[in-house]
Coordinates of C-alpha atoms in Angstrom, one line a residue:
E1 CA -51.2 11.8 -65.4
I2 CA -50.2 15.2 -64.1
A3 CA -52.7 17.0 -66.5
D4 CA -55.5 14.8 -65.2
R5 CA -55.0 15.8 -61.6
D6 CA -57.4 18.0 -59.6
W7 CA -55.6 21.4 -59.1
S8 CA -58.5 22.9 -57.2
S9 CA -56.2 23.8 -54.3
D10 CA -53.6 26.5 -54.9
V11 CA -51.2 25.4 -52.1
C12 CA -49.3 22.3 -51.4
S13 CA -51.0 20.0 -49.0
S14 CA -48.9 18.4 -46.2
D15 CA -48.8 15.0 -48.0
L16 CA -47.0 16.6 -50.9
T17 CA -44.0 17.1 -48.7
D18 CA -43.7 13.4 -48.2
Y19 CA -41.9 12.5 -51.4
I20 CA -39.5 9.8 -50.2
G21 CA -40.0 6.6 -52.1
K22 CA -42.6 8.1 -54.4
A23 CA -42.5 7.7 -58.2
P24 CA -40.8 10.7 -59.9
N25 CA -43.1 13.7 -60.6
T26 CA -46.2 12.2 -59.1
N27 CA -46.1 14.2 -55.8
V28 CA -46.2 17.7 -57.3
C29 CA -48.6 20.6 -57.4
P30 CA -48.7 23.9 -59.5
I31 CA -46.4 25.6 -57.1
C32 CA -43.8 22.8 -57.3
L33 CA -43.8 23.0 -61.0
A34 CA -43.9 26.9 -61.1
V35 CA -47.0 26.9 -63.3
P36 CA -47.6 30.4 -64.6
G37 CA -50.0 32.3 -62.3
T38 CA -49.1 30.6 -59.1
L39 CA -48.0 32.7 -56.1
P40 CA -46.0 31.6 -53.1
I41 CA -47.2 31.7 -49.5
I42 CA -45.3 31.4 -46.3
N43 CA -45.5 28.1 -44.5
D44 CA -46.2 28.9 -40.8
A45 CA -45.1 25.4 -39.7
A46 CA -41.7 25.9 -41.4
V47 CA -41.3 29.2 -39.7
S48 CA -42.0 27.6 -36.3
L49 CA -39.5 24.8 -37.0
G50 CA -36.9 27.3 -38.1
I51 CA -37.4 29.2 -34.8
R52 CA -37.1 25.9 -32.9
M53 CA -33.9 24.9 -34.7
G54 CA -32.4 28.3 -34.2
L55 CA -33.0 28.2 -30.5
G56 CA -31.5 24.7 -30.4
L57 CA -28.4 26.3 -32.0
H58 CA -28.3 29.1 -29.3
C59 CA -29.1 31.6 -32.0
T60 CA -30.8 35.0 -31.7
I61 CA -34.2 34.9 -33.4
Q62 CA -34.8 38.0 -35.4
K63 CA -38.1 39.7 -35.0
R64 CA -38.1 40.7 -38.7
S65 CA -36.9 38.6 -41.6
N66 CA -37.7 38.6 -45.2
F67 CA -37.2 36.7 -48.5
H68 CA -35.2 37.3 -51.7
R69 CA -35.1 35.8 -55.1
K70 CA -31.8 34.0 -55.8
N71 CA -31.5 33.8 -59.6
Y72 CA -29.8 31.0 -61.5
F73 CA -30.7 28.9 -64.5
Y74 CA -30.6 25.2 -63.8
A75 CA -32.9 22.3 -64.8
D76 CA -33.9 21.5 -61.2
L77 CA -35.3 25.0 -60.7
P78 CA -38.5 25.5 -62.8
K79 CA -38.9 29.3 -61.9
A80 CA -35.2 29.9 -62.7
Y81 CA -35.0 31.5 -59.2
Q82 CA -35.1 30.2 -55.7
I83 CA -37.0 31.9 -52.9
T84 CA -34.6 32.3 -50.0
Q85 CA -33.6 34.5 -47.1
F86 CA -30.6 36.7 -47.8
E87 CA -30.1 39.9 -45.9
L88 CA -32.4 39.2 -42.9
P89 CA -32.3 35.5 -42.0
I90 CA -34.6 34.2 -39.3
A91 CA -31.8 33.2 -36.8
V92 CA -28.3 34.6 -36.3
R93 CA -25.2 34.3 -34.2
G94 CA -25.4 30.8 -32.6
Y95 CA -23.1 27.9 -31.8
L96 CA -22.8 24.2 -31.5
D97 CA -20.3 22.3 -29.3
I98 CA -18.5 19.3 -30.8
E99 CA -16.0 16.8 -29.4
T100 CA -12.5 16.7 -30.7
A101 CA -9.3 14.8 -29.9
N102 CA -8.3 17.7 -27.7
G103 CA -11.7 18.0 -25.9
P104 CA -14.8 20.1 -26.5
K105 CA -14.8 22.7 -29.2
R106 CA -17.3 25.4 -30.0
V107 CA -18.3 26.0 -33.7
R108 CA -20.0 29.3 -34.3
V109 CA -23.1 29.4 -36.4
H110 CA -23.3 32.5 -38.6
H111 CA -27.0 32.1 -39.3
L112 CA -30.0 29.9 -40.2
H113 CA -32.2 30.9 -43.0
L114 CA -35.3 29.5 -44.6
E115 CA -35.7 28.8 -48.3
E116 CA -37.5 26.5 -50.8
D117 CA -36.0 23.3 -52.1
A118 CA -35.4 22.6 -55.8
G119 CA -36.0 19.5 -57.8
K120 CA -33.7 16.5 -57.9
L121 CA -31.5 15.4 -60.8
V122 CA -31.8 11.6 -61.5
H123 CA -28.9 10.0 -63.4
P124 CA -29.6 6.8 -65.4
T125 CA -26.6 4.9 -64.3
T126 CA -26.4 1.6 -62.3
D127 CA -25.4 3.3 -59.1
G128 CA -27.5 6.5 -59.7
R129 CA -24.4 8.7 -59.8
L130 CA -23.6 11.4 -62.3
T131 CA -20.3 9.8 -63.4
G132 CA -20.9 7.9 -66.6
A133 CA -24.4 9.3 -67.3
N134 CA -25.1 10.4 -70.8
Y135 CA -28.1 12.5 -69.7
S136 CA -30.0 13.5 -66.6
L137 CA -33.7 13.5 -65.7
V138 CA -35.4 15.9 -63.3
D139 CA -37.8 14.8 -60.4
Y140 CA -39.7 17.8 -59.1
D141 CA -41.4 15.9 -56.2
R142 CA -39.4 17.8 -53.6
G143 CA -39.6 21.2 -55.3
G144 CA -41.0 23.9 -53.0
V145 CA -40.5 21.9 -49.8
P146 CA -39.3 24.2 -47.0
L147 CA -35.6 24.0 -46.1
A148 CA -33.6 25.4 -43.3
E149 CA -30.0 26.2 -44.3
I150 CA -27.4 26.5 -41.6
V151 CA -24.2 28.4 -42.3
S152 CA -21.3 27.8 -40.0
E153 CA -18.2 29.9 -39.4
P154 CA -14.8 28.5 -40.4
D155 CA -14.1 27.0 -37.0
M156 CA -13.6 23.4 -38.0
S157 CA -9.9 22.4 -38.7
S158 CA -10.1 18.7 -39.6
P159 CA -12.4 16.3 -41.5
A160 CA -13.2 14.5 -38.2
E161 CA -14.4 17.8 -36.7
A162 CA -16.6 18.4 -39.7
K163 CA -18.1 14.9 -39.5
D164 CA -18.9 15.3 -35.8
Y165 CA -20.4 18.8 -36.4
V166 CA -22.8 17.3 -39.0
A167 CA -23.6 14.3 -36.7
R168 CA -24.5 16.7 -33.9
L169 CA -26.6 18.9 -36.2
R170 CA -28.5 15.7 -37.3
Q171 CA -29.0 14.6 -33.7
L172 CA -30.3 18.1 -32.8
A173 CA -32.7 18.1 -35.7
R174 CA -34.1 14.7 -34.7
Y175 CA -34.5 15.7 -31.1
L176 CA -36.4 18.8 -32.1
D177 CA -38.6 16.9 -34.6
V178 CA -37.4 19.3 -37.3
S179 CA -36.2 16.6 -39.7
D180 CA -35.5 12.9 -39.7
G181 CA -31.9 13.8 -40.7
E182 CA -31.6 11.0 -43.3
M183 CA -28.7 12.0 -45.6
E184 CA -29.3 9.0 -47.9
S185 CA -32.8 10.2 -48.8
G186 CA -31.8 13.9 -48.9
S187 CA -33.5 15.1 -45.8
L188 CA -30.2 16.3 -44.6
R189 CA -27.7 17.6 -47.2
V190 CA -24.2 19.0 -46.7
D191 CA -22.1 21.4 -48.8
A192 CA -18.6 21.3 -47.4
N193 CA -16.4 24.3 -48.0
I194 CA -12.6 23.9 -47.5
S195 CA -9.5 26.0 -47.9
L196 CA -5.9 25.5 -46.7
S197 CA -4.3 28.2 -44.6
N198 CA -1.7 30.4 -46.1
P199 CA 1.8 30.8 -44.4
D200 CA 0.6 34.0 -42.8
G201 CA -2.4 32.3 -41.2
S202 CA -5.0 33.7 -43.6
F203 CA -7.4 31.4 -45.5
G204 CA -6.6 30.2 -48.9
T205 CA -8.9 29.8 -51.9
R206 CA -12.2 28.2 -50.9
V207 CA -13.5 25.1 -52.7
E208 CA -17.1 23.9 -52.2
I209 CA -17.8 20.1 -52.3
K210 CA -21.3 18.8 -53.2
N211 CA -22.9 15.3 -53.5
V212 CA -21.7 14.1 -50.1
N213 CA -24.5 11.8 -48.8
S214 CA -23.2 10.2 -45.6
L215 CA -21.1 11.1 -42.6
R216 CA -18.3 8.9 -43.8
A217 CA -18.4 10.6 -47.2
I218 CA -17.9 14.0 -45.6
E219 CA -14.8 12.8 -43.9
R220 CA -13.5 11.0 -47.0
A221 CA -14.2 13.9 -49.4
L222 CA -12.5 16.5 -47.2
E223 CA -9.5 14.2 -46.7
Y224 CA -9.2 13.8 -50.5
E225 CA -9.6 17.5 -51.1
I226 CA -6.9 18.4 -48.5
S227 CA -4.5 16.1 -50.3
R228 CA -5.5 17.5 -53.8
Q229 CA -5.0 21.1 -52.8
N230 CA -1.7 20.3 -51.1
R231 CA -0.4 18.7 -54.3
I232 CA -1.4 21.8 -56.2
L233 CA 0.3 24.2 -53.8
D234 CA 3.4 22.0 -53.7
S235 CA 3.6 22.3 -57.4
R236 CA 3.5 26.1 -57.0
E237 CA 0.2 26.2 -58.9
R238 CA -3.0 28.1 -57.9
V239 CA -6.1 26.5 -56.3
V240 CA -9.1 27.5 -58.4
Q241 CA -12.3 28.7 -56.6
E242 CA -14.9 26.2 -57.8
T243 CA -17.7 23.8 -56.9
R244 CA -16.6 20.1 -57.1
L245 CA -18.7 16.9 -56.9
W246 CA -17.7 14.0 -54.7
D247 CA -17.5 10.7 -56.5
D248 CA -17.9 8.2 -53.6
S249 CA -17.2 5.1 -55.7
E250 CA -13.9 6.4 -57.0
G251 CA -13.0 8.4 -53.8
V252 CA -12.3 11.6 -55.7
T253 CA -13.7 15.1 -56.2
R254 CA -14.5 16.3 -59.8
S255 CA -14.8 19.8 -61.1
M256 CA -18.5 20.8 -61.5
R257 CA -18.5 24.6 -62.2
S258 CA -16.8 27.8 -61.2
K259 CA -17.9 29.0 -57.8
E260 CA -20.5 31.8 -57.9
T261 CA -20.5 34.8 -55.6
A262 CA -23.5 36.6 -54.2
S263 CA -23.4 39.1 -57.1
D264 CA -23.7 36.3 -59.6
Y265 CA -27.1 35.3 -58.2
R266 CA -28.5 38.9 -58.6
Y267 CA -30.5 38.8 -55.4
Y268 CA -33.4 41.1 -55.1
P269 CA -36.4 41.2 -52.7
E270 CA -39.3 38.7 -53.2
M271 CA -42.2 41.0 -53.9
D272 CA -44.9 38.3 -53.5
L273 CA -44.1 37.6 -49.8
S274 CA -44.4 39.9 -46.9
P275 CA -41.7 40.1 -44.2
I276 CA -41.9 37.6 -41.3
L277 CA -42.7 39.4 -38.1
I278 CA -42.2 37.5 -34.9
E279 CA -43.4 38.8 -31.5
D280 CA -41.6 38.3 -28.3
V281 CA -44.4 36.2 -26.9
E282 CA -43.9 33.7 -29.8
I283 CA -40.2 33.4 -29.1
E284 CA -40.8 32.8 -25.4
R285 CA -43.4 30.2 -26.2
A286 CA -41.0 28.4 -28.5
K287 CA -38.3 28.5 -25.7
N288 CA -40.8 27.1 -23.2
E289 CA -41.7 24.2 -25.6
M290 CA -38.1 23.2 -26.2
P291 CA -37.5 19.6 -25.2
E292 CA -34.5 18.4 -23.3
L293 CA -31.6 18.6 -25.8
P294 CA -29.3 15.6 -26.4
W295 CA -26.3 16.9 -24.5
E296 CA -28.5 17.9 -21.6
K297 CA -30.0 14.4 -21.5
R298 CA -26.5 12.8 -21.8
E299 CA -25.3 14.8 -18.7
R300 CA -28.5 13.9 -16.8
F301 CA -28.1 10.2 -17.6
S302 CA -24.5 10.3 -16.3
N303 CA -25.5 12.1 -13.1
S304 CA -28.9 10.5 -12.3
Y305 CA -28.2 6.9 -13.3
G306 CA -24.5 6.8 -12.6
L307 CA -23.7 5.7 -16.2
P308 CA -20.2 6.0 -17.7
A309 CA -19.8 8.6 -20.5
E310 CA -19.8 6.0 -23.2
D311 CA -23.1 4.4 -22.1
A312 CA -24.8 7.8 -21.7
A313 CA -23.7 8.9 -25.2
F314 CA -25.0 5.7 -26.8
L315 CA -28.4 5.9 -25.0
T316 CA -29.0 9.5 -25.9
E317 CA -27.9 9.3 -29.5
Q318 CA -31.6 8.9 -30.4
K319 CA -34.3 10.2 -28.3
E320 CA -36.3 7.0 -28.9
T321 CA -33.5 5.0 -27.4
A322 CA -33.3 7.3 -24.4
R323 CA -37.1 7.1 -23.9
Y324 CA -37.1 3.3 -24.1
Y325 CA -34.2 3.1 -21.6
E326 CA -36.0 5.3 -19.1
D327 CA -39.2 3.3 -19.5
V328 CA -37.3 0.1 -18.7
V329 CA -35.6 1.6 -15.7
A330 CA -39.0 3.1 -14.5
A331 CA -40.4 -0.5 -14.7
G332 CA -37.8 -1.6 -12.1
A333 CA -34.7 -2.7 -14.0
P334 CA -31.3 -1.6 -12.6
P335 CA -29.9 1.3 -14.6
A336 CA -26.4 0.0 -15.3
R337 CA -27.6 -3.5 -16.3
T338 CA -30.3 -2.0 -18.5
A339 CA -27.7 0.1 -20.3
N340 CA -25.6 -2.9 -20.9
W341 CA -28.6 -4.9 -22.3
L342 CA -29.6 -2.1 -24.7
R343 CA -26.0 -1.7 -25.9
T344 CA -25.4 -5.4 -26.5
E345 CA -28.4 -7.7 -26.8
V346 CA -31.1 -5.3 -27.9
Q347 CA -28.8 -3.6 -30.4
R348 CA -27.8 -7.0 -31.7
L349 CA -31.4 -7.9 -32.4
L350 CA -32.0 -4.5 -34.1
N351 CA -29.0 -4.9 -36.3
D352 CA -29.9 -8.4 -37.3
R353 CA -33.4 -7.4 -38.3
G354 CA -32.5 -4.0 -39.8
L355 CA -34.8 -2.2 -37.3
D356 CA -34.7 1.0 -35.3
I357 CA -35.5 1.1 -31.6
S358 CA -38.8 2.8 -32.5
S359 CA -39.8 -0.4 -34.3
F360 CA -38.7 -2.7 -31.5
S361 CA -41.8 -4.7 -30.5
L362 CA -40.7 -5.8 -27.0
K363 CA -42.4 -3.6 -24.4
P364 CA -40.2 -1.9 -21.8
D365 CA -41.9 -3.6 -18.8
V366 CA -41.3 -7.1 -20.3
L367 CA -37.6 -6.4 -20.8
A368 CA -37.4 -5.0 -17.2
D369 CA -39.0 -8.2 -16.0
L370 CA -36.5 -10.3 -17.9
I371 CA -33.5 -8.3 -16.6
G372 CA -34.9 -8.5 -13.1
R373 CA -35.0 -12.3 -13.3
V374 CA -31.4 -12.4 -14.3
E375 CA -30.5 -10.2 -11.3
R376 CA -32.4 -12.6 -9.0
R377 CA -30.6 -15.5 -10.7
E378 CA -33.8 -17.1 -11.9
F379 CA -32.3 -17.1 -15.4
S380 CA -28.7 -17.2 -16.5
S381 CA -27.5 -14.5 -18.9
T382 CA -27.2 -17.1 -21.6
V383 CA -30.8 -18.4 -21.2
A384 CA -32.1 -14.8 -20.9
K385 CA -30.6 -13.9 -24.2
D386 CA -32.3 -16.9 -25.9
I387 CA -35.6 -15.8 -24.3
L388 CA -35.1 -12.3 -25.6
D389 CA -34.7 -13.6 -29.1
I390 CA -37.9 -15.6 -28.9
L391 CA -39.8 -12.7 -27.3
A392 CA -38.7 -10.4 -30.2
E393 CA -40.1 -12.9 -32.7
E394 CA -43.3 -13.9 -30.7
E395 CA -44.3 -10.8 -28.8
T396 CA -47.5 -12.5 -27.5
L397 CA -45.6 -15.0 -25.5
S398 CA -44.9 -14.6 -21.8
I399 CA -41.4 -14.9 -20.4
G400 CA -42.3 -18.3 -19.0
E401 CA -43.6 -19.5 -22.3
A402 CA -40.5 -18.2 -24.1
A403 CA -38.3 -20.1 -21.6
K404 CA -40.1 -23.3 -22.4
H405 CA -39.6 -22.7 -26.1
C406 CA -35.8 -22.6 -25.7
G407 CA -35.8 -25.6 -23.3
A408 CA -35.1 -23.6 -20.1
T409 CA -36.8 -23.7 -16.8
E410 CA -37.7 -20.8 -14.5
G411 CA -35.6 -20.4 -11.4
R412 CA -32.2 -21.9 -10.5
L413 CA -31.5 -25.6 -11.1
S414 CA -30.6 -27.2 -7.8
G415 CA -31.2 -30.2 -5.5
D416 CA -31.6 -33.7 -7.0
A417 CA -31.9 -32.3 -10.6
L418 CA -28.6 -30.6 -10.3
L419 CA -27.0 -33.5 -8.5
A420 CA -28.0 -35.8 -11.3
I421 CA -26.1 -33.6 -13.8
V422 CA -23.1 -33.4 -11.6
K423 CA -22.9 -37.2 -11.4
K424 CA -23.4 -37.4 -15.2
V425 CA -20.4 -35.1 -15.7
I426 CA -18.3 -37.1 -13.2
G427 CA -19.1 -40.3 -15.1
S428 CA -18.1 -38.8 -18.4
Q429 CA -14.6 -37.6 -17.2
P430 CA -12.9 -40.6 -15.5
E431 CA -9.3 -39.4 -16.0
V432 CA -10.0 -35.9 -14.7
V433 CA -11.9 -37.4 -11.7
A434 CA -9.0 -39.8 -11.0
T435 CA -6.5 -36.8 -11.0
I436 CA -8.7 -34.9 -8.5
R437 CA -9.2 -38.0 -6.2
E438 CA -5.4 -38.7 -6.2
G439 CA -4.8 -35.1 -4.8
K440 CA -2.9 -34.0 -7.9
D441 CA -5.2 -31.0 -8.7
K442 CA -3.2 -28.6 -6.6
K443 CA -4.4 -25.4 -8.3
G444 CA -8.0 -26.6 -8.7
A445 CA -7.9 -26.4 -12.6
K446 CA -9.5 -29.8 -13.0
M447 CA -12.3 -29.0 -10.6
K448 CA -13.0 -25.8 -12.4
F449 CA -13.1 -27.7 -15.7
L450 CA -15.8 -30.0 -14.3
Q451 CA -17.7 -27.1 -12.9
G452 CA -17.7 -25.4 -16.3
L453 CA -19.1 -28.6 -17.9
V454 CA -22.0 -28.5 -15.5
M455 CA -22.7 -24.8 -16.1
K456 CA -22.7 -25.6 -19.9
E457 CA -25.0 -28.5 -19.4
T458 CA -27.4 -26.4 -17.3
R459 CA -27.0 -23.4 -19.7
G460 CA -25.9 -21.3 -16.7
Q461 CA -29.0 -22.1 -14.6
A462 CA -27.1 -23.7 -11.8
D463 CA -25.6 -21.8 -8.8
P464 CA -21.8 -22.1 -9.3
K465 CA -21.3 -22.4 -5.5
E466 CA -23.8 -25.3 -5.2
V467 CA -22.1 -27.0 -8.2
F468 CA -18.7 -26.7 -6.5
A469 CA -20.1 -28.0 -3.2
S470 CA -21.5 -31.0 -4.9
F471 CA -18.2 -31.9 -6.5
E472 CA -16.4 -31.4 -3.1
K473 CA -18.9 -33.8 -1.5
L474 CA -18.6 -36.5 -4.2
L475 CA -14.9 -36.3 -5.1
R476 CA -13.0 -35.3 -1.9

């Protein structure tokens, strides 16, 4: 099939970078496969995204950067070398603030560099993991896809801090439209390096952990590795510098290979690519085009809408959620009530259907209208939640039509209709009524019980004060 393809273009088209979910080795080109005679070119879009991510990390963008060849022989690398930035990366000296148990903490970013991706090893086991596989296959679909590798300084001192750091990197990448940040599909990958401090405060032997594909896995892998290295040191043995694989099913790390150093890779300049030269005007343009960052948006939500920190953090976790929230508020819904609805009822619907907010079909102005009706007591919260469920399934229905579907009426239940329900409840509870009429309900518990039955019968559509007044009139 590959041999029959039309290779008239000597560069990867944009669709070849969309390899998620595709059959192995069907989304490739001559460059992906390192066909003899092919030459690399610099992807301008990748450079622009690298600048944007570097600015998001408060890095200095270098006006000149270049590429090297990183040499190593492995099945997923058809050229036997990787094109990467080594001596002059595109962005240097940045930082990212994280939250810790002791408050905010700044993690320094050493640099961000651009490189090409390798292929992916596929293991023919039931869970797709290396453990238990007798052989491995190679999928080159993602070969040659641009990568941005971010190298942090050793400023994180716990697995929880490392987890939060990666979570914030992912959030930033999504806000900047640099990547979807999906760890499960490989859009975001993490190599965690860990060492235990020596008694004099210096760093001990460093171990690298690969194959961590979720935020929880990062935390679990580091917790296990801390325990493993402590056991080694307690036994007065030496920790070996190596690369280890995380086995998520067993909850352990396994030795993969001895850890290479820069000299092992025999870096030398990539002679087929010219240096990247970035003008001041390009950097300024990139700065001017930067969107509002998540932590900036979170602070604005707290200040402008008066939201508690927890609500602001939830609403700004994804920019799509933040945009939807602001659209609902702009349509007239109260900020605090809208935040509560998004955190509870809307999130419940999304979780039940396995959807993301970007796939939520209910238009912001419709949700704003529904929330407004609850505020005006036209619907109880109970009825409004049922209406929301129906609207999420049948988006062409109006709120009134959805109300009829769930047996509710628009507006408060009052007057003769309410009085009929009150009398029905009185007739169904003769013993309770007798206690009230005999004056034995000193604390009003029996009256509240009857009032609750009416509210349940009316699904919250009655005014509690009117219900109480009706009971007072009929029973006192």
